[in-house]
Short mmCIF file of N, CA and C in Angstrom, two decimals:
data_model
loop_
_atom_site.label_atom_id
_atom_site.label_comp_id
_atom_site.label_asym_id
_atom_site.label_seq_id
_atom_site.Cartn_x
_atom_site.Cartn_y
_atom_site.Cartn_z
N UNK A 24 7.21 -13.22 7.82
CA UNK A 24 7.19 -14.63 7.50
C UNK A 24 7.65 -14.81 6.05
N UNK A 25 8.44 -15.83 5.82
CA UNK A 25 8.88 -16.15 4.46
C UNK A 25 7.86 -17.07 3.81
N UNK A 26 7.51 -16.75 2.55
CA UNK A 26 6.61 -17.60 1.78
C UNK A 26 7.23 -17.89 0.43
N UNK A 27 6.84 -19.01 -0.15
CA UNK A 27 7.28 -19.39 -1.49
C UNK A 27 6.17 -19.03 -2.47
N UNK A 28 6.54 -18.34 -3.56
CA UNK A 28 5.54 -18.03 -4.58
C UNK A 28 6.02 -18.51 -5.94
N UNK A 29 5.05 -18.69 -6.81
CA UNK A 29 5.30 -19.04 -8.20
C UNK A 29 4.26 -18.28 -9.01
N UNK A 30 4.64 -17.73 -10.15
CA UNK A 30 3.72 -16.99 -11.00
C UNK A 30 3.69 -17.65 -12.37
N UNK A 31 2.48 -17.97 -12.83
CA UNK A 31 2.30 -18.61 -14.12
C UNK A 31 1.35 -17.79 -14.96
N UNK A 32 1.36 -18.07 -16.26
CA UNK A 32 0.43 -17.42 -17.19
C UNK A 32 -0.10 -18.48 -18.13
N UNK A 33 -1.40 -18.41 -18.43
CA UNK A 33 -1.97 -19.35 -19.38
C UNK A 33 -1.27 -19.24 -20.72
N UNK A 34 -1.03 -20.37 -21.34
CA UNK A 34 -0.39 -20.37 -22.64
C UNK A 34 1.12 -20.42 -22.59
N UNK A 35 1.70 -20.37 -21.41
CA UNK A 35 3.15 -20.43 -21.25
C UNK A 35 3.52 -21.74 -20.57
N UNK A 36 4.54 -22.40 -21.07
CA UNK A 36 4.97 -23.66 -20.46
C UNK A 36 5.71 -23.44 -19.15
N UNK A 37 6.61 -22.49 -19.16
CA UNK A 37 7.43 -22.24 -17.97
C UNK A 37 6.80 -21.15 -17.13
N UNK A 38 6.90 -21.26 -15.81
CA UNK A 38 6.41 -20.19 -14.95
C UNK A 38 7.18 -18.89 -15.20
N UNK A 39 6.49 -17.77 -15.03
CA UNK A 39 7.15 -16.47 -15.13
C UNK A 39 8.13 -16.30 -13.98
N UNK A 40 7.69 -16.70 -12.79
CA UNK A 40 8.55 -16.70 -11.60
C UNK A 40 8.44 -18.09 -10.99
N UNK A 41 9.57 -18.74 -10.77
CA UNK A 41 9.57 -20.10 -10.24
C UNK A 41 10.14 -20.11 -8.83
N UNK A 42 9.33 -20.47 -7.86
CA UNK A 42 9.75 -20.67 -6.47
C UNK A 42 10.63 -19.56 -5.92
N UNK A 43 10.07 -18.39 -5.85
CA UNK A 43 10.76 -17.24 -5.27
C UNK A 43 10.32 -17.11 -3.81
N UNK A 44 11.27 -16.81 -2.94
CA UNK A 44 10.96 -16.62 -1.53
C UNK A 44 10.77 -15.13 -1.26
N UNK A 45 9.63 -14.80 -0.65
CA UNK A 45 9.35 -13.42 -0.25
C UNK A 45 9.26 -13.35 1.26
N UNK A 46 9.85 -12.32 1.83
CA UNK A 46 9.73 -12.06 3.26
C UNK A 46 8.60 -11.06 3.44
N UNK A 47 7.47 -11.54 3.96
CA UNK A 47 6.28 -10.71 4.10
C UNK A 47 6.10 -10.37 5.57
N UNK A 48 6.33 -9.12 5.97
CA UNK A 48 6.13 -8.75 7.37
C UNK A 48 4.64 -8.71 7.72
N UNK A 49 4.34 -8.90 8.96
CA UNK A 49 2.96 -8.84 9.48
C UNK A 49 2.04 -9.89 8.84
N UNK A 50 2.59 -11.04 8.45
CA UNK A 50 1.77 -12.10 7.88
C UNK A 50 1.94 -13.36 8.71
N UNK A 51 0.82 -13.95 9.11
CA UNK A 51 0.84 -15.16 9.90
C UNK A 51 -0.14 -16.16 9.32
N UNK A 52 0.11 -17.43 9.60
CA UNK A 52 -0.86 -18.46 9.26
C UNK A 52 -2.13 -18.15 10.04
N UNK A 53 -3.26 -18.33 9.42
CA UNK A 53 -4.53 -17.97 10.05
C UNK A 53 -5.09 -16.66 9.52
N UNK A 54 -4.33 -15.99 8.65
CA UNK A 54 -4.80 -14.76 8.02
C UNK A 54 -5.81 -15.12 6.92
N UNK A 55 -6.62 -14.16 6.54
CA UNK A 55 -7.54 -14.37 5.43
C UNK A 55 -6.79 -14.17 4.11
N UNK A 56 -7.41 -14.63 3.02
CA UNK A 56 -6.83 -14.43 1.71
C UNK A 56 -6.70 -12.95 1.40
N UNK A 57 -7.66 -12.15 1.81
CA UNK A 57 -7.61 -10.71 1.58
C UNK A 57 -6.39 -10.09 2.25
N UNK A 58 -6.15 -10.44 3.50
CA UNK A 58 -4.98 -9.92 4.23
C UNK A 58 -3.70 -10.41 3.56
N UNK A 59 -3.68 -11.66 3.16
CA UNK A 59 -2.50 -12.21 2.48
C UNK A 59 -2.18 -11.41 1.22
N UNK A 60 -3.18 -11.17 0.38
CA UNK A 60 -2.96 -10.41 -0.86
C UNK A 60 -2.50 -8.99 -0.56
N UNK A 61 -3.12 -8.36 0.43
CA UNK A 61 -2.71 -7.00 0.80
C UNK A 61 -1.27 -6.95 1.26
N UNK A 62 -0.83 -7.93 2.04
CA UNK A 62 0.55 -7.94 2.55
C UNK A 62 1.55 -8.20 1.41
N UNK A 63 1.21 -9.09 0.48
CA UNK A 63 2.10 -9.36 -0.65
C UNK A 63 2.23 -8.11 -1.52
N UNK A 64 1.12 -7.46 -1.80
CA UNK A 64 1.15 -6.23 -2.61
C UNK A 64 1.95 -5.16 -1.90
N UNK A 65 1.76 -4.99 -0.61
CA UNK A 65 2.51 -3.98 0.16
C UNK A 65 4.01 -4.24 0.07
N UNK A 66 4.42 -5.50 0.21
CA UNK A 66 5.84 -5.84 0.14
C UNK A 66 6.39 -5.54 -1.25
N UNK A 67 5.63 -5.88 -2.30
CA UNK A 67 6.09 -5.66 -3.66
C UNK A 67 6.16 -4.16 -4.00
N UNK A 68 5.21 -3.38 -3.53
CA UNK A 68 5.23 -1.93 -3.75
C UNK A 68 6.43 -1.32 -3.03
N UNK A 69 6.69 -1.75 -1.81
CA UNK A 69 7.85 -1.23 -1.07
C UNK A 69 9.16 -1.58 -1.77
N UNK A 70 9.24 -2.78 -2.33
CA UNK A 70 10.44 -3.18 -3.09
C UNK A 70 10.59 -2.31 -4.33
N UNK A 71 9.50 -2.08 -5.04
CA UNK A 71 9.52 -1.22 -6.23
C UNK A 71 9.96 0.19 -5.87
N UNK A 72 9.38 0.75 -4.81
CA UNK A 72 9.71 2.12 -4.41
C UNK A 72 11.16 2.23 -3.93
N UNK A 73 11.70 1.20 -3.31
CA UNK A 73 13.09 1.26 -2.85
C UNK A 73 14.06 1.28 -4.02
N UNK A 74 13.67 0.67 -5.15
CA UNK A 74 14.53 0.73 -6.35
C UNK A 74 14.58 2.15 -6.90
N UNK A 75 13.50 2.91 -6.73
CA UNK A 75 13.49 4.30 -7.18
C UNK A 75 14.37 5.14 -6.27
N UNK A 76 14.29 4.89 -4.95
CA UNK A 76 15.09 5.64 -3.98
C UNK A 76 16.57 5.31 -4.06
N UNK A 77 16.91 4.07 -4.40
CA UNK A 77 18.30 3.61 -4.40
C UNK A 77 18.64 2.96 -5.74
N UNK A 78 18.77 3.76 -6.81
CA UNK A 78 19.08 3.16 -8.11
C UNK A 78 20.49 2.58 -8.13
N UNK A 79 20.68 1.55 -8.96
CA UNK A 79 22.01 0.98 -9.11
C UNK A 79 22.87 1.95 -9.91
N UNK A 80 24.11 2.13 -9.47
CA UNK A 80 25.01 3.04 -10.16
C UNK A 80 25.44 2.46 -11.49
N UNK A 81 25.85 1.21 -11.48
CA UNK A 81 26.30 0.56 -12.70
C UNK A 81 25.55 -0.76 -12.81
N UNK A 82 24.74 -0.88 -13.82
CA UNK A 82 23.96 -2.08 -14.01
C UNK A 82 24.54 -2.87 -15.18
N UNK A 83 24.90 -4.12 -14.94
CA UNK A 83 25.42 -4.97 -16.00
C UNK A 83 24.89 -6.38 -15.80
N UNK A 84 24.98 -7.19 -16.83
CA UNK A 84 24.49 -8.56 -16.79
C UNK A 84 25.65 -9.53 -16.66
N UNK A 85 25.49 -10.49 -15.76
CA UNK A 85 26.46 -11.56 -15.64
C UNK A 85 26.15 -12.61 -16.71
N UNK A 86 27.12 -13.42 -17.10
CA UNK A 86 26.88 -14.40 -18.16
C UNK A 86 25.70 -15.34 -17.87
N UNK A 87 25.55 -15.79 -16.63
CA UNK A 87 24.43 -16.69 -16.33
C UNK A 87 23.09 -15.97 -16.41
N UNK A 88 23.05 -14.67 -16.06
CA UNK A 88 21.83 -13.89 -16.20
C UNK A 88 21.48 -13.72 -17.68
N UNK A 89 22.47 -13.47 -18.48
CA UNK A 89 22.26 -13.30 -19.92
C UNK A 89 21.72 -14.59 -20.53
N UNK A 90 22.30 -15.73 -20.15
CA UNK A 90 21.82 -17.01 -20.67
C UNK A 90 20.37 -17.27 -20.27
N UNK A 91 20.02 -16.94 -19.04
CA UNK A 91 18.64 -17.13 -18.58
C UNK A 91 17.69 -16.24 -19.35
N UNK A 92 18.06 -14.98 -19.55
CA UNK A 92 17.19 -14.06 -20.28
C UNK A 92 17.04 -14.47 -21.74
N UNK A 93 18.10 -14.96 -22.35
CA UNK A 93 18.03 -15.42 -23.73
C UNK A 93 17.07 -16.60 -23.84
N UNK A 94 17.15 -17.53 -22.88
CA UNK A 94 16.24 -18.69 -22.92
C UNK A 94 14.79 -18.28 -22.68
N UNK A 95 14.57 -17.18 -21.93
CA UNK A 95 13.22 -16.68 -21.70
C UNK A 95 12.70 -15.84 -22.86
N UNK A 96 13.61 -15.39 -23.73
CA UNK A 96 13.20 -14.64 -24.91
C UNK A 96 13.21 -13.14 -24.75
N UNK A 97 13.75 -12.62 -23.65
CA UNK A 97 13.80 -11.17 -23.47
C UNK A 97 15.05 -10.82 -22.65
N UNK A 98 15.89 -9.97 -23.23
CA UNK A 98 17.10 -9.52 -22.55
C UNK A 98 16.95 -8.05 -22.24
N UNK A 99 17.02 -7.70 -20.97
CA UNK A 99 16.96 -6.29 -20.56
C UNK A 99 17.71 -6.11 -19.24
N UNK A 100 17.87 -4.86 -18.84
CA UNK A 100 18.60 -4.53 -17.64
C UNK A 100 17.70 -4.35 -16.43
N UNK A 101 16.41 -4.66 -16.57
CA UNK A 101 15.42 -4.53 -15.48
C UNK A 101 15.36 -3.10 -14.97
N UNK A 102 15.61 -2.17 -15.88
CA UNK A 102 15.54 -0.76 -15.52
C UNK A 102 14.09 -0.30 -15.51
N UNK A 103 13.76 0.56 -14.57
CA UNK A 103 12.44 1.18 -14.53
C UNK A 103 12.64 2.66 -14.84
N UNK A 104 12.02 3.11 -15.90
CA UNK A 104 12.18 4.50 -16.29
C UNK A 104 11.06 5.37 -15.72
N UNK A 105 10.22 4.77 -14.95
CA UNK A 105 9.15 5.49 -14.27
C UNK A 105 9.67 5.91 -12.90
N UNK A 106 9.77 7.20 -12.65
CA UNK A 106 10.31 7.67 -11.37
C UNK A 106 9.21 7.98 -10.36
N UNK A 107 7.97 7.68 -10.71
CA UNK A 107 6.86 7.94 -9.80
C UNK A 107 6.68 6.73 -8.88
N UNK A 108 6.60 7.00 -7.59
CA UNK A 108 6.43 5.92 -6.63
C UNK A 108 5.00 5.39 -6.65
N UNK A 109 4.88 4.10 -6.42
CA UNK A 109 3.56 3.47 -6.36
C UNK A 109 2.95 3.72 -4.99
N UNK A 110 1.64 3.76 -4.95
CA UNK A 110 0.91 3.97 -3.70
C UNK A 110 0.35 2.63 -3.23
N UNK A 111 0.66 2.26 -1.99
CA UNK A 111 0.29 0.96 -1.45
C UNK A 111 -1.22 0.75 -1.47
N UNK A 112 -1.98 1.72 -0.98
CA UNK A 112 -3.44 1.56 -0.89
C UNK A 112 -4.07 1.35 -2.27
N UNK A 113 -3.64 2.13 -3.25
CA UNK A 113 -4.19 1.99 -4.60
C UNK A 113 -3.83 0.63 -5.19
N UNK A 114 -2.61 0.19 -4.99
CA UNK A 114 -2.17 -1.10 -5.53
C UNK A 114 -2.95 -2.25 -4.88
N UNK A 115 -3.21 -2.14 -3.58
CA UNK A 115 -3.98 -3.18 -2.89
C UNK A 115 -5.41 -3.24 -3.43
N UNK A 116 -6.02 -2.09 -3.64
CA UNK A 116 -7.39 -2.05 -4.17
C UNK A 116 -7.44 -2.67 -5.57
N UNK A 117 -6.46 -2.36 -6.39
CA UNK A 117 -6.41 -2.91 -7.75
C UNK A 117 -6.24 -4.42 -7.71
N UNK A 118 -5.36 -4.91 -6.83
CA UNK A 118 -5.12 -6.35 -6.73
C UNK A 118 -6.37 -7.10 -6.27
N UNK A 119 -7.08 -6.54 -5.29
CA UNK A 119 -8.31 -7.19 -4.80
C UNK A 119 -9.40 -7.17 -5.87
N UNK A 120 -9.54 -6.06 -6.58
CA UNK A 120 -10.53 -5.97 -7.65
C UNK A 120 -10.21 -6.95 -8.77
N UNK A 121 -8.94 -7.07 -9.12
CA UNK A 121 -8.53 -8.00 -10.17
C UNK A 121 -8.83 -9.44 -9.75
N UNK A 122 -8.64 -9.75 -8.48
CA UNK A 122 -8.97 -11.10 -8.00
C UNK A 122 -10.47 -11.35 -8.11
N UNK A 123 -11.27 -10.36 -7.67
CA UNK A 123 -12.73 -10.50 -7.73
C UNK A 123 -13.22 -10.63 -9.18
N UNK A 124 -12.55 -9.93 -10.10
CA UNK A 124 -12.94 -9.96 -11.51
C UNK A 124 -12.43 -11.19 -12.25
N UNK A 125 -11.63 -12.02 -11.57
CA UNK A 125 -11.15 -13.25 -12.19
C UNK A 125 -9.98 -13.07 -13.13
N UNK A 126 -9.21 -12.02 -12.95
CA UNK A 126 -8.05 -11.79 -13.81
C UNK A 126 -6.89 -12.70 -13.42
N UNK A 127 -6.86 -13.11 -12.14
CA UNK A 127 -5.87 -14.09 -11.71
C UNK A 127 -6.48 -14.99 -10.64
N UNK A 128 -5.88 -16.16 -10.49
CA UNK A 128 -6.27 -17.13 -9.47
C UNK A 128 -5.10 -17.33 -8.52
N UNK A 129 -5.41 -17.73 -7.29
CA UNK A 129 -4.38 -18.02 -6.30
C UNK A 129 -4.59 -19.45 -5.81
N UNK A 130 -3.49 -20.20 -5.75
CA UNK A 130 -3.51 -21.56 -5.25
C UNK A 130 -2.55 -21.67 -4.08
N UNK A 131 -2.95 -22.43 -3.07
CA UNK A 131 -2.07 -22.80 -1.97
C UNK A 131 -1.74 -24.26 -2.19
N UNK A 132 -0.52 -24.53 -2.61
CA UNK A 132 -0.12 -25.85 -3.11
C UNK A 132 -1.06 -26.22 -4.26
N UNK A 133 -1.91 -27.23 -4.12
CA UNK A 133 -2.79 -27.64 -5.21
C UNK A 133 -4.24 -27.20 -5.00
N UNK A 134 -4.51 -26.44 -3.95
CA UNK A 134 -5.88 -26.04 -3.62
C UNK A 134 -6.14 -24.60 -4.06
N UNK A 135 -7.20 -24.42 -4.86
CA UNK A 135 -7.56 -23.07 -5.30
C UNK A 135 -8.19 -22.30 -4.15
N UNK A 136 -7.78 -21.05 -4.00
CA UNK A 136 -8.34 -20.16 -2.99
C UNK A 136 -9.35 -19.27 -3.69
N UNK A 137 -10.62 -19.41 -3.32
CA UNK A 137 -11.67 -18.73 -4.07
C UNK A 137 -12.31 -17.56 -3.35
N UNK A 138 -12.29 -17.54 -2.03
CA UNK A 138 -13.02 -16.54 -1.25
C UNK A 138 -12.03 -15.67 -0.47
N UNK A 139 -12.17 -14.36 -0.58
CA UNK A 139 -11.26 -13.46 0.12
C UNK A 139 -11.36 -13.57 1.64
N UNK A 140 -12.48 -14.07 2.14
CA UNK A 140 -12.66 -14.18 3.59
C UNK A 140 -12.24 -15.52 4.16
N UNK A 141 -11.76 -16.44 3.32
CA UNK A 141 -11.31 -17.75 3.81
C UNK A 141 -10.03 -17.60 4.61
N UNK A 142 -9.94 -18.36 5.69
CA UNK A 142 -8.75 -18.37 6.54
C UNK A 142 -7.72 -19.32 5.94
N UNK A 143 -6.48 -18.89 5.88
CA UNK A 143 -5.40 -19.69 5.29
C UNK A 143 -4.53 -20.28 6.39
N UNK A 144 -4.34 -21.58 6.34
CA UNK A 144 -3.41 -22.27 7.23
C UNK A 144 -2.23 -22.72 6.38
N UNK A 145 -1.06 -22.16 6.63
CA UNK A 145 0.10 -22.47 5.81
C UNK A 145 1.37 -22.38 6.63
N UNK A 146 2.43 -22.96 6.10
CA UNK A 146 3.76 -22.87 6.70
C UNK A 146 4.71 -22.31 5.64
N UNK A 147 5.95 -22.16 6.02
CA UNK A 147 6.94 -21.65 5.07
C UNK A 147 7.27 -22.69 3.99
N UNK A 148 6.84 -23.93 4.17
CA UNK A 148 7.09 -24.98 3.17
C UNK A 148 6.04 -25.00 2.07
N UNK A 149 4.88 -24.37 2.31
CA UNK A 149 3.83 -24.31 1.30
C UNK A 149 4.21 -23.34 0.19
N UNK A 150 3.65 -23.56 -1.01
CA UNK A 150 3.90 -22.69 -2.14
C UNK A 150 2.59 -22.06 -2.60
N UNK A 151 2.61 -20.75 -2.75
CA UNK A 151 1.47 -20.02 -3.31
C UNK A 151 1.73 -19.83 -4.81
N UNK A 152 0.73 -20.15 -5.61
CA UNK A 152 0.85 -20.00 -7.06
C UNK A 152 -0.17 -18.97 -7.53
N UNK A 153 0.30 -17.98 -8.26
CA UNK A 153 -0.56 -16.97 -8.88
C UNK A 153 -0.61 -17.29 -10.37
N UNK A 154 -1.82 -17.41 -10.92
CA UNK A 154 -1.97 -17.70 -12.35
C UNK A 154 -2.75 -16.56 -12.99
N UNK A 155 -2.10 -15.88 -13.92
CA UNK A 155 -2.75 -14.81 -14.68
C UNK A 155 -3.58 -15.45 -15.78
N UNK A 156 -4.87 -15.10 -15.82
CA UNK A 156 -5.80 -15.79 -16.70
C UNK A 156 -6.11 -15.04 -17.99
N UNK A 157 -5.70 -13.82 -18.13
CA UNK A 157 -6.03 -13.06 -19.33
C UNK A 157 -4.77 -12.71 -20.11
N UNK A 158 -4.96 -12.63 -21.40
CA UNK A 158 -3.90 -12.14 -22.26
C UNK A 158 -4.09 -10.64 -22.36
N UNK A 159 -3.13 -9.88 -21.89
CA UNK A 159 -3.33 -8.44 -21.76
C UNK A 159 -3.10 -7.68 -23.06
N UNK A 160 -2.30 -8.23 -23.97
CA UNK A 160 -2.06 -7.49 -25.20
C UNK A 160 -1.71 -8.46 -26.32
N UNK A 161 -2.22 -8.17 -27.49
CA UNK A 161 -1.84 -8.90 -28.69
C UNK A 161 -2.23 -10.36 -28.67
N UNK A 162 -1.70 -11.08 -29.58
CA UNK A 162 -1.95 -12.50 -29.68
C UNK A 162 -1.67 -13.00 -31.08
N UNK A 163 -1.60 -14.29 -31.21
CA UNK A 163 -1.35 -14.91 -32.52
C UNK A 163 -2.63 -15.58 -32.99
N UNK A 164 -2.93 -15.39 -34.26
CA UNK A 164 -4.13 -15.99 -34.81
C UNK A 164 -3.80 -17.03 -35.84
#
């Protein structure tokens, strides 16, 4: 199933990821929030691991990509120098623990999803928003 996601961080005006479509296999409306998070993490881990298996031979930036990165304040080639593959089960456990600990919140359109056992009714037109609530490093005083 295709879903729309958006990722935000407190203290930032623009979303980190704005309306990205993810194809999540084995996900249906009527799933619990826990199953939803596990499926999203599984898809993201598989995408990460496939980049390790199939590296780009020649990586370069197009002018529009460069302009976007400059406006975001960071220009890079999106290279991953870590050749170790991620483990799906460990990543799912970390994501669920982080949700329970309040490190991030999940919204379905404008409704906050608070309980991992809640059943989600959604379509491909709905947008899931992930908001990271902690500043992980540094800060300005």
